[in-house]
PDB file of C-alpha atoms in Angstrom:
ATOM      1  CA  UNK A   1      -7.963 -10.719  -1.880  1.00 97.00           C
ATOM      2  CA  UNK A   2      -6.522  -7.438  -3.140  1.00 98.00           C
ATOM      3  CA  UNK A   3      -4.693  -5.213  -0.672  1.00 98.00           C
ATOM      4  CA  UNK A   4      -4.969  -1.628  -1.864  1.00 98.00           C
ATOM      5  CA  UNK A   5      -2.262   0.594  -0.340  1.00 98.00           C
ATOM      6  CA  UNK A   6      -2.625   4.155  -1.644  1.00 98.00           C
ATOM      7  CA  UNK A   7      -0.856   6.379   0.880  1.00 98.00           C
ATOM      8  CA  UNK A   8       2.324   4.595   2.024  1.00 98.00           C
ATOM      9  CA  UNK A   9       4.798   6.387  -0.233  1.00 98.00           C
ATOM     10  CA  UNK A  10       6.801   9.525   0.572  1.00 98.00           C
ATOM     11  CA  UNK A  11       8.242   9.670  -2.953  1.00 98.00           C
ATOM     12  CA  UNK A  12       8.191  12.969  -4.840  1.00 98.00           C
ATOM     13  CA  UNK A  13       9.885  12.411  -8.219  1.00 98.00           C
ATOM     14  CA  UNK A  14      12.665  14.943  -8.716  1.00 98.00           C
ATOM     15  CA  UNK A  15      11.233  16.247 -11.990  1.00 97.00           C
ATOM     16  CA  UNK A  16       7.978  17.116 -10.186  1.00 98.00           C
ATOM     17  CA  UNK A  17       9.533  18.674  -7.065  1.00 98.00           C
ATOM     18  CA  UNK A  18       9.155  22.198  -8.489  1.00 98.00           C
ATOM     19  CA  UNK A  19       5.350  21.835  -8.338  1.00 98.00           C
ATOM     20  CA  UNK A  20       5.563  21.873  -4.542  1.00 98.00           C
ATOM     21  CA  UNK A  21       6.217  25.352  -3.102  1.00 98.00           C
ATOM     22  CA  UNK A  22       7.214  24.136   0.382  1.00 98.00           C
ATOM     23  CA  UNK A  23      10.811  24.196   1.578  1.00 98.00           C
ATOM     24  CA  UNK A  24      12.509  20.833   1.949  1.00 98.00           C
ATOM     25  CA  UNK A  25      11.995  20.959   5.717  1.00 98.00           C
ATOM     26  CA  UNK A  26       8.328  21.891   5.456  1.00 98.00           C
ATOM     27  CA  UNK A  27       7.773  19.245   2.797  1.00 98.00           C
ATOM     28  CA  UNK A  28       9.341  16.601   5.035  1.00 97.00           C
ATOM     29  CA  UNK A  29       7.044  17.651   7.892  1.00 97.00           C
ATOM     30  CA  UNK A  30       3.988  17.533   5.631  1.00 98.00           C
ATOM     31  CA  UNK A  31       4.934  14.088   4.376  1.00 98.00           C
ATOM     32  CA  UNK A  32       5.195  12.897   7.972  1.00 97.00           C
ATOM     33  CA  UNK A  33       1.680  14.157   8.679  1.00 97.00           C
ATOM     34  CA  UNK A  34       0.048  12.832   5.530  1.00 98.00           C
ATOM     35  CA  UNK A  35       1.832   9.544   4.774  1.00 98.00           C
ATOM     36  CA  UNK A  36       0.333   6.277   6.010  1.00 98.00           C
ATOM     37  CA  UNK A  37       3.785   5.199   7.106  1.00 98.00           C
ATOM     38  CA  UNK A  38       4.675   1.498   6.959  1.00 98.00           C
ATOM     39  CA  UNK A  39       1.200   0.401   5.833  1.00 98.00           C
ATOM     40  CA  UNK A  40       2.844  -1.495   2.964  1.00 98.00           C
ATOM     41  CA  UNK A  41       4.570  -3.590   5.651  1.00 98.00           C
ATOM     42  CA  UNK A  42       1.711  -3.799   8.146  1.00 98.00           C
ATOM     43  CA  UNK A  43      -0.799  -5.062   5.601  1.00 98.00           C
ATOM     44  CA  UNK A  44       0.649  -8.218   4.113  1.00 95.00           C
ATOM     45  CA  UNK A  45      -0.737 -11.609   3.247  1.00 95.00           C
ATOM     46  CA  UNK A  46       1.284 -14.008   1.067  1.00 94.00           C
ATOM     47  CA  UNK A  47      -1.720 -15.178  -0.933  1.00 92.00           C
ATOM     48  CA  UNK A  48      -3.065 -11.659  -1.540  1.00 97.00           C
ATOM     49  CA  UNK A  49      -2.319  -9.311  -4.439  1.00 98.00           C
ATOM     50  CA  UNK A  50      -0.958  -5.930  -3.381  1.00 98.00           C
ATOM     51  CA  UNK A  51      -1.681  -2.778  -5.376  1.00 98.00           C
ATOM     52  CA  UNK A  52       0.547  -0.014  -3.960  1.00 98.00           C
ATOM     53  CA  UNK A  53       0.601   3.554  -5.245  1.00 98.00           C
ATOM     54  CA  UNK A  54       4.270   4.424  -5.852  1.00 98.00           C
ATOM     55  CA  UNK A  55       4.312   8.187  -5.182  1.00 98.00           C
ATOM     56  CA  UNK A  56       3.100  10.470  -2.415  1.00 98.00           C
ATOM     57  CA  UNK A  57      -0.537  11.468  -2.126  1.00 98.00           C
ATOM     58  CA  UNK A  58       0.700  15.077  -1.997  1.00 98.00           C
ATOM     59  CA  UNK A  59       1.191  14.830  -5.770  1.00 98.00           C
ATOM     60  CA  UNK A  60      -1.868  12.743  -6.650  1.00 98.00           C
ATOM     61  CA  UNK A  61      -4.403  11.187  -4.302  1.00 98.00           C
ATOM     62  CA  UNK A  62      -5.863   8.119  -5.964  1.00 98.00           C
ATOM     63  CA  UNK A  63      -8.540   7.823  -3.268  1.00 97.00           C
ATOM     64  CA  UNK A  64     -10.213  11.064  -4.364  1.00 96.00           C
ATOM     65  CA  UNK A  65     -12.815  11.536  -7.067  1.00 94.00           C
ATOM     66  CA  UNK A  66     -11.181  13.152 -10.129  1.00 93.00           C
ATOM     67  CA  UNK A  67     -13.936  15.784 -10.354  1.00 93.00           C
ATOM     68  CA  UNK A  68     -13.562  18.336  -7.550  1.00 94.00           C
ATOM     69  CA  UNK A  69     -17.308  18.954  -7.677  1.00 94.00           C
ATOM     70  CA  UNK A  70     -17.847  15.381  -6.464  1.00 93.00           C
ATOM     71  CA  UNK A  71     -14.984  15.357  -3.949  1.00 95.00           C
ATOM     72  CA  UNK A  72     -15.787  16.791  -0.474  1.00 94.00           C
ATOM     73  CA  UNK A  73     -12.102  17.199   0.442  1.00 96.00           C
ATOM     74  CA  UNK A  74     -11.575  19.557  -2.488  1.00 96.00           C
ATOM     75  CA  UNK A  75     -13.164  22.228  -0.286  1.00 95.00           C
ATOM     76  CA  UNK A  76      -9.997  22.228   1.838  1.00 96.00           C
ATOM     77  CA  UNK A  77      -7.643  21.981  -1.131  1.00 97.00           C
ATOM     78  CA  UNK A  78      -7.305  18.213  -0.978  1.00 98.00           C
ATOM     79  CA  UNK A  79      -9.009  16.900  -4.055  1.00 97.00           C
ATOM     80  CA  UNK A  80      -7.260  14.566  -6.467  1.00 98.00           C
ATOM     81  CA  UNK A  81      -4.431  17.122  -6.850  1.00 98.00           C
ATOM     82  CA  UNK A  82      -3.711  18.804  -3.516  1.00 98.00           C
ATOM     83  CA  UNK A  83      -3.288  22.571  -3.445  1.00 98.00           C
ATOM     84  CA  UNK A  84      -3.218  23.008   0.357  1.00 98.00           C
ATOM     85  CA  UNK A  85      -1.408  21.415   3.279  1.00 98.00           C
ATOM     86  CA  UNK A  86      -3.052  19.797   6.288  1.00 97.00           C
ATOM     87  CA  UNK A  87      -2.943  23.215   7.979  1.00 97.00           C
ATOM     88  CA  UNK A  88      -4.386  25.053   4.985  1.00 97.00           C
ATOM     89  CA  UNK A  89      -1.156  26.587   3.690  1.00 98.00           C
ATOM     90  CA  UNK A  90      -0.305  26.722   0.022  1.00 98.00           C
ATOM     91  CA  UNK A  91       1.213  23.423  -1.123  1.00 98.00           C
ATOM     92  CA  UNK A  92       1.815  23.716  -4.864  1.00 98.00           C
ATOM     93  CA  UNK A  93       2.071  26.256  -7.619  1.00 98.00           C
ATOM     94  CA  UNK A  94      -0.611  26.676 -10.257  1.00 97.00           C
ATOM     95  CA  UNK A  95      -0.321  23.874 -12.770  1.00 98.00           C
ATOM     96  CA  UNK A  96      -0.465  24.275 -16.511  1.00 98.00           C
ATOM     97  CA  UNK A  97      -3.220  22.229 -18.202  1.00 97.00           C
ATOM     98  CA  UNK A  98      -0.671  19.822 -19.690  1.00 98.00           C
ATOM     99  CA  UNK A  99       0.965  19.304 -16.285  1.00 98.00           C
ATOM    100  CA  UNK A 100      -2.350  18.459 -14.686  1.00 97.00           C
ATOM    101  CA  UNK A 101      -3.189  16.068 -17.500  1.00 98.00           C
ATOM    102  CA  UNK A 102       0.206  14.373 -17.244  1.00 98.00           C
ATOM    103  CA  UNK A 103      -0.330  13.719 -13.529  1.00 98.00           C
ATOM    104  CA  UNK A 104      -3.797  12.324 -14.136  1.00 98.00           C
ATOM    105  CA  UNK A 105      -2.717  10.017 -16.956  1.00 98.00           C
ATOM    106  CA  UNK A 106       0.629   8.860 -15.561  1.00 98.00           C
ATOM    107  CA  UNK A 107      -0.432   8.309 -11.976  1.00 98.00           C
ATOM    108  CA  UNK A 108      -4.179   8.438 -11.313  1.00 98.00           C
ATOM    109  CA  UNK A 109      -5.485   6.634 -14.380  1.00 98.00           C
ATOM    110  CA  UNK A 110      -2.605   4.150 -14.492  1.00 98.00           C
ATOM    111  CA  UNK A 111      -3.133   3.188 -10.852  1.00 98.00           C
ATOM    112  CA  UNK A 112      -6.888   2.814 -11.199  1.00 98.00           C
ATOM    113  CA  UNK A 113      -6.463   0.704 -14.322  1.00 98.00           C
ATOM    114  CA  UNK A 114      -4.114  -1.596 -12.426  1.00 98.00           C
ATOM    115  CA  UNK A 115      -6.616  -1.932  -9.594  1.00 98.00           C
ATOM    116  CA  UNK A 116      -9.428  -2.638 -12.069  1.00 98.00           C
ATOM    117  CA  UNK A 117      -7.298  -5.267 -13.821  1.00 98.00           C
ATOM    118  CA  UNK A 118      -6.601  -7.087 -10.559  1.00 98.00           C
ATOM    119  CA  UNK A 119     -10.288  -7.021  -9.612  1.00 98.00           C
ATOM    120  CA  UNK A 120     -11.260  -8.371 -13.021  1.00 98.00           C
ATOM    121  CA  UNK A 121      -8.642 -11.119 -12.666  1.00 98.00           C
ATOM    122  CA  UNK A 122     -10.216 -12.209  -9.372  1.00 97.00           C
ATOM    123  CA  UNK A 123     -13.704 -12.112 -10.867  1.00 98.00           C
ATOM    124  CA  UNK A 124     -12.549 -14.337 -13.721  1.00 98.00           C
ATOM    125  CA  UNK A 125     -10.776 -16.802 -11.399  1.00 97.00           C
ATOM    126  CA  UNK A 126     -13.202 -16.952  -8.492  1.00 96.00           C
ATOM    127  CA  UNK A 127     -16.420 -15.291  -9.596  1.00 97.00           C
ATOM    128  CA  UNK A 128     -15.981 -12.663  -6.875  1.00 97.00           C
ATOM    129  CA  UNK A 129     -13.377 -10.225  -5.562  1.00 98.00           C
ATOM    130  CA  UNK A 130     -12.474  -8.691  -2.208  1.00 98.00           C
ATOM    131  CA  UNK A 131     -10.650  -5.372  -1.860  1.00 98.00           C
ATOM    132  CA  UNK A 132      -9.145  -4.363   1.480  1.00 98.00           C
ATOM    133  CA  UNK A 133      -8.376  -0.635   1.454  1.00 98.00           C
ATOM    134  CA  UNK A 134      -5.358  -0.307   3.778  1.00 98.00           C
ATOM    135  CA  UNK A 135      -4.643   2.883   5.718  1.00 98.00           C
ATOM    136  CA  UNK A 136      -3.370   4.407   8.945  1.00 98.00           C
ATOM    137  CA  UNK A 137      -4.424   7.621  10.656  1.00 98.00           C
ATOM    138  CA  UNK A 138      -2.942  10.089  13.166  1.00 98.00           C
ATOM    139  CA  UNK A 139      -3.916   9.759  16.806  1.00 98.00           C
ATOM    140  CA  UNK A 140      -4.947  13.430  16.865  1.00 97.00           C
ATOM    141  CA  UNK A 141      -7.177  14.992  14.188  1.00 97.00           C
ATOM    142  CA  UNK A 142      -5.514  17.217  11.607  1.00 97.00           C
ATOM    143  CA  UNK A 143      -7.086  20.615  10.858  1.00 96.00           C
ATOM    144  CA  UNK A 144      -8.180  19.302   7.450  1.00 96.00           C
ATOM    145  CA  UNK A 145     -10.062  16.359   8.963  1.00 96.00           C
ATOM    146  CA  UNK A 146     -13.817  16.564   8.873  1.00 93.00           C
ATOM    147  CA  UNK A 147     -14.141  14.655  12.154  1.00 95.00           C
ATOM    148  CA  UNK A 148     -12.376  16.444  15.024  1.00 96.00           C
ATOM    149  CA  UNK A 149     -13.617  14.229  17.862  1.00 96.00           C
ATOM    150  CA  UNK A 150     -11.209  12.712  20.374  1.00 96.00           C
ATOM    151  CA  UNK A 151     -10.152  10.259  21.585  1.00 97.00           C
ATOM    152  CA  UNK A 152      -9.956   8.331  18.363  1.00 98.00           C
ATOM    153  CA  UNK A 153     -10.424   4.548  18.128  1.00 98.00           C
ATOM    154  CA  UNK A 154      -7.496   2.194  17.638  1.00 98.00           C
ATOM    155  CA  UNK A 155      -8.920   0.877  14.387  1.00 98.00           C
ATOM    156  CA  UNK A 156     -11.391   2.309  11.893  1.00 98.00           C
ATOM    157  CA  UNK A 157     -13.498   0.283   9.470  1.00 98.00           C
ATOM    158  CA  UNK A 158     -14.790   2.053   6.367  1.00 98.00           C
ATOM    159  CA  UNK A 159     -17.708   0.690   4.396  1.00 98.00           C
ATOM    160  CA  UNK A 160     -19.827   1.204   1.307  1.00 98.00           C
ATOM    161  CA  UNK A 161     -23.575   0.481   1.410  1.00 97.00           C
ATOM    162  CA  UNK A 162     -23.443  -1.419  -1.884  1.00 98.00           C
ATOM    163  CA  UNK A 163     -20.085  -3.206  -1.704  1.00 98.00           C
ATOM    164  CA  UNK A 164     -19.572  -4.005   1.983  1.00 98.00           C
ATOM    165  CA  UNK A 165     -21.768  -6.886   3.221  1.00 97.00           C
ATOM    166  CA  UNK A 166     -22.861  -6.667   6.845  1.00 97.00           C
ATOM    167  CA  UNK A 167     -21.277 -10.047   7.547  1.00 96.00           C
ATOM    168  CA  UNK A 168     -17.911  -8.661   6.396  1.00 97.00           C
ATOM    169  CA  UNK A 169     -18.246  -5.619   8.672  1.00 98.00           C
ATOM    170  CA  UNK A 170     -19.190  -7.747  11.651  1.00 97.00           C
ATOM    171  CA  UNK A 171     -16.431 -10.295  11.093  1.00 96.00           C
ATOM    172  CA  UNK A 172     -13.771  -7.599  10.728  1.00 98.00           C
ATOM    173  CA  UNK A 173     -14.898  -5.717  13.825  1.00 98.00           C
ATOM    174  CA  UNK A 174     -15.159  -8.937  15.818  1.00 97.00           C
ATOM    175  CA  UNK A 175     -11.658 -10.021  14.843  1.00 97.00           C
ATOM    176  CA  UNK A 176     -10.167  -6.646  15.830  1.00 98.00           C
ATOM    177  CA  UNK A 177     -12.056  -6.440  19.116  1.00 97.00           C
ATOM    178  CA  UNK A 178     -10.991  -9.970  19.992  1.00 96.00           C
ATOM    179  CA  UNK A 179      -7.443  -8.619  20.163  1.00 96.00           C
ATOM    180  CA  UNK A 180      -8.481  -5.960  22.649  1.00 97.00           C
ATOM    181  CA  UNK A 181      -8.671  -2.978  20.305  1.00 98.00           C
ATOM    182  CA  UNK A 182     -11.419  -0.364  20.008  1.00 98.00           C
ATOM    183  CA  UNK A 183     -13.127  -0.024  16.611  1.00 98.00           C
ATOM    184  CA  UNK A 184     -14.937   2.815  14.884  1.00 98.00           C
ATOM    185  CA  UNK A 185     -17.302   2.061  12.007  1.00 98.00           C
ATOM    186  CA  UNK A 186     -16.966   4.844   9.413  1.00 98.00           C
ATOM    187  CA  UNK A 187     -15.329   6.891  12.168  1.00 98.00           C
ATOM    188  CA  UNK A 188     -13.187   8.902  12.071  1.00 98.00           C
ATOM    189  CA  UNK A 189     -13.003   8.114   8.332  1.00 97.00           C
ATOM    190  CA  UNK A 190     -15.613   6.601   6.052  1.00 97.00           C
ATOM    191  CA  UNK A 191     -15.884   4.743   2.785  1.00 97.00           C
ATOM    192  CA  UNK A 192     -13.778   2.249   0.864  1.00 98.00           C
ATOM    193  CA  UNK A 193     -12.478   2.041  -2.685  1.00 98.00           C
ATOM    194  CA  UNK A 194     -14.047   0.261  -5.665  1.00 98.00           C
ATOM    195  CA  UNK A 195     -13.060   0.769  -9.332  1.00 97.00           C
ATOM    196  CA  UNK A 196     -15.486   3.319 -10.778  1.00 95.00           C
ATOM    197  CA  UNK A 197     -16.514   1.126 -13.718  1.00 96.00           C
ATOM    198  CA  UNK A 198     -17.808  -1.437 -11.201  1.00 97.00           C
ATOM    199  CA  UNK A 199     -18.947   0.948  -8.468  1.00 96.00           C
ATOM    200  CA  UNK A 200     -22.554   0.269  -7.407  1.00 96.00           C
ATOM    201  CA  UNK A 201     -22.907  -2.015 -10.411  1.00 97.00           C
ATOM    202  CA  UNK A 202     -21.375  -5.377  -9.495  1.00 97.00           C
ATOM    203  CA  UNK A 203     -22.136  -6.909  -6.100  1.00 96.00           C
ATOM    204  CA  UNK A 204     -19.556  -9.614  -6.715  1.00 97.00           C
ATOM    205  CA  UNK A 205     -16.986  -6.962  -5.768  1.00 98.00           C
ATOM    206  CA  UNK A 206     -16.733  -6.591  -1.990  1.00 98.00           C
ATOM    207  CA  UNK A 207     -14.649  -3.862  -0.389  1.00 98.00           C
ATOM    208  CA  UNK A 208     -13.780  -2.796   3.139  1.00 98.00           C
ATOM    209  CA  UNK A 209     -11.389  -0.190   4.489  1.00 98.00           C
ATOM    210  CA  UNK A 210      -9.200  -0.954   7.494  1.00 98.00           C
ATOM    211  CA  UNK A 211      -7.345   1.918   9.151  1.00 98.00           C
ATOM    212  CA  UNK A 212      -4.985   1.541  12.090  1.00 98.00           C
ATOM    213  CA  UNK A 213      -4.202   4.316  14.572  1.00 98.00           C
ATOM    214  CA  UNK A 214      -0.552   5.217  14.113  1.00 98.00           C
ATOM    215  CA  UNK A 215       0.195   5.410  17.817  1.00 98.00           C
ATOM    216  CA  UNK A 216      -0.307   1.640  17.984  1.00 98.00           C
ATOM    217  CA  UNK A 217       2.819   0.925  15.974  1.00 98.00           C
ATOM    218  CA  UNK A 218       4.971   4.030  15.496  1.00 98.00           C
ATOM    219  CA  UNK A 219       6.372   7.242  16.949  1.00 98.00           C
ATOM    220  CA  UNK A 220       4.318   9.712  14.965  1.00 97.00           C
ATOM    221  CA  UNK A 221       6.750  12.626  15.249  1.00 94.00           C
ATOM    222  CA  UNK A 222       9.916  10.681  14.513  1.00 94.00           C
ATOM    223  CA  UNK A 223       8.123   8.419  12.002  1.00 93.00           C
ATOM    224  CA  UNK A 224       9.877   5.369  13.363  1.00 97.00           C
ATOM    225  CA  UNK A 225       8.522   1.953  14.310  1.00 98.00           C
ATOM    226  CA  UNK A 226       7.970   1.182  17.979  1.00 98.00           C
ATOM    227  CA  UNK A 227       8.417  -2.125  19.768  1.00 98.00           C
ATOM    228  CA  UNK A 228       4.768  -2.978  19.111  1.00 98.00           C
ATOM    229  CA  UNK A 229       5.147  -2.895  15.334  1.00 98.00           C
ATOM    230  CA  UNK A 230       5.573  -6.630  14.791  1.00 98.00           C
ATOM    231  CA  UNK A 231       2.697  -7.434  17.171  1.00 98.00           C
ATOM    232  CA  UNK A 232       0.319  -5.106  15.331  1.00 98.00           C
ATOM    233  CA  UNK A 233       1.507  -6.482  11.986  1.00 98.00           C
ATOM    234  CA  UNK A 234       0.751 -10.029  13.118  1.00 98.00           C
ATOM    235  CA  UNK A 235      -2.646  -8.987  14.443  1.00 98.00           C
ATOM    236  CA  UNK A 236      -3.525  -7.339  11.140  1.00 98.00           C
ATOM    237  CA  UNK A 237      -2.481 -10.491   9.310  1.00 98.00           C
ATOM    238  CA  UNK A 238      -4.824 -12.489  11.542  1.00 97.00           C
ATOM    239  CA  UNK A 239      -7.664 -10.083  10.686  1.00 98.00           C
ATOM    240  CA  UNK A 240      -6.926 -10.383   6.969  1.00 97.00           C
ATOM    241  CA  UNK A 241      -6.833 -14.170   7.233  1.00 96.00           C
ATOM    242  CA  UNK A 242     -10.193 -14.267   8.983  1.00 95.00           C
ATOM    243  CA  UNK A 243     -12.021 -12.034   6.528  1.00 95.00           C
ATOM    244  CA  UNK A 244     -10.367 -13.823   3.610  1.00 94.00           C
ATOM    245  CA  UNK A 245     -11.756 -17.117   4.860  1.00 92.00           C
ATOM    246  CA  UNK A 246     -15.188 -15.536   5.288  1.00 90.00           C
ATOM    247  CA  UNK A 247     -15.099 -14.233   1.746  1.00 90.00           C
ATOM    248  CA  UNK A 248     -14.118 -17.625   0.361  1.00 88.00           C
ATOM    249  CA  UNK A 249     -17.058 -19.261   2.127  1.00 86.00           C
ATOM    250  CA  UNK A 250     -19.617 -16.626   1.150  1.00 79.00           C
TER     251      UNK A 250
END
């Protein structure tokens, strides 16, 4: 199992800070809105490989298609390289071609190559691979969100028609519901990540996205853990264990 954690970091490298036009206070507020806080702690399994993106999605979002023409979120300034905040305000200055290329090569391509390498390692060892795309989401929709419906579920499962077997969807939903939580399937967010060189080409690669509502485990405004954090972490580990066992038996 590969745990893919793309949005847990708040890091903006100092030498890239000048690309962001927000004040320090506004940047901190935007990071609080857009970071999947603590997901690198919530999603943990000793036997799994973790692929964590080391910088903030505000600089580079590795979950977006690199071509804005193929990326729906580019319409609100949130393609691979964000230009707008969650509220539609200007986020970054205009980049020079070499700056854009540096971001793509250093962060986007490097991260995706690492993910591809780990998937290929699992294919070589086991003849199959399972990616769990690990996220959290705010309890209230952001203006940039395509789905504005409320209330939101406590967990969201994202799928891909080619790479997410129905048995995997059912087992994940069943495990979450068994703990008393509500589940949305591709709601309020949809999809799950697969390396592009294998996307819709290799059915040995299974992938599922699991998103947890932030109000289950944290104070969203203060960005601090609540008393339920360890319980939710243990529940997520139980879910990961169950779908890992299913994948091994498939």
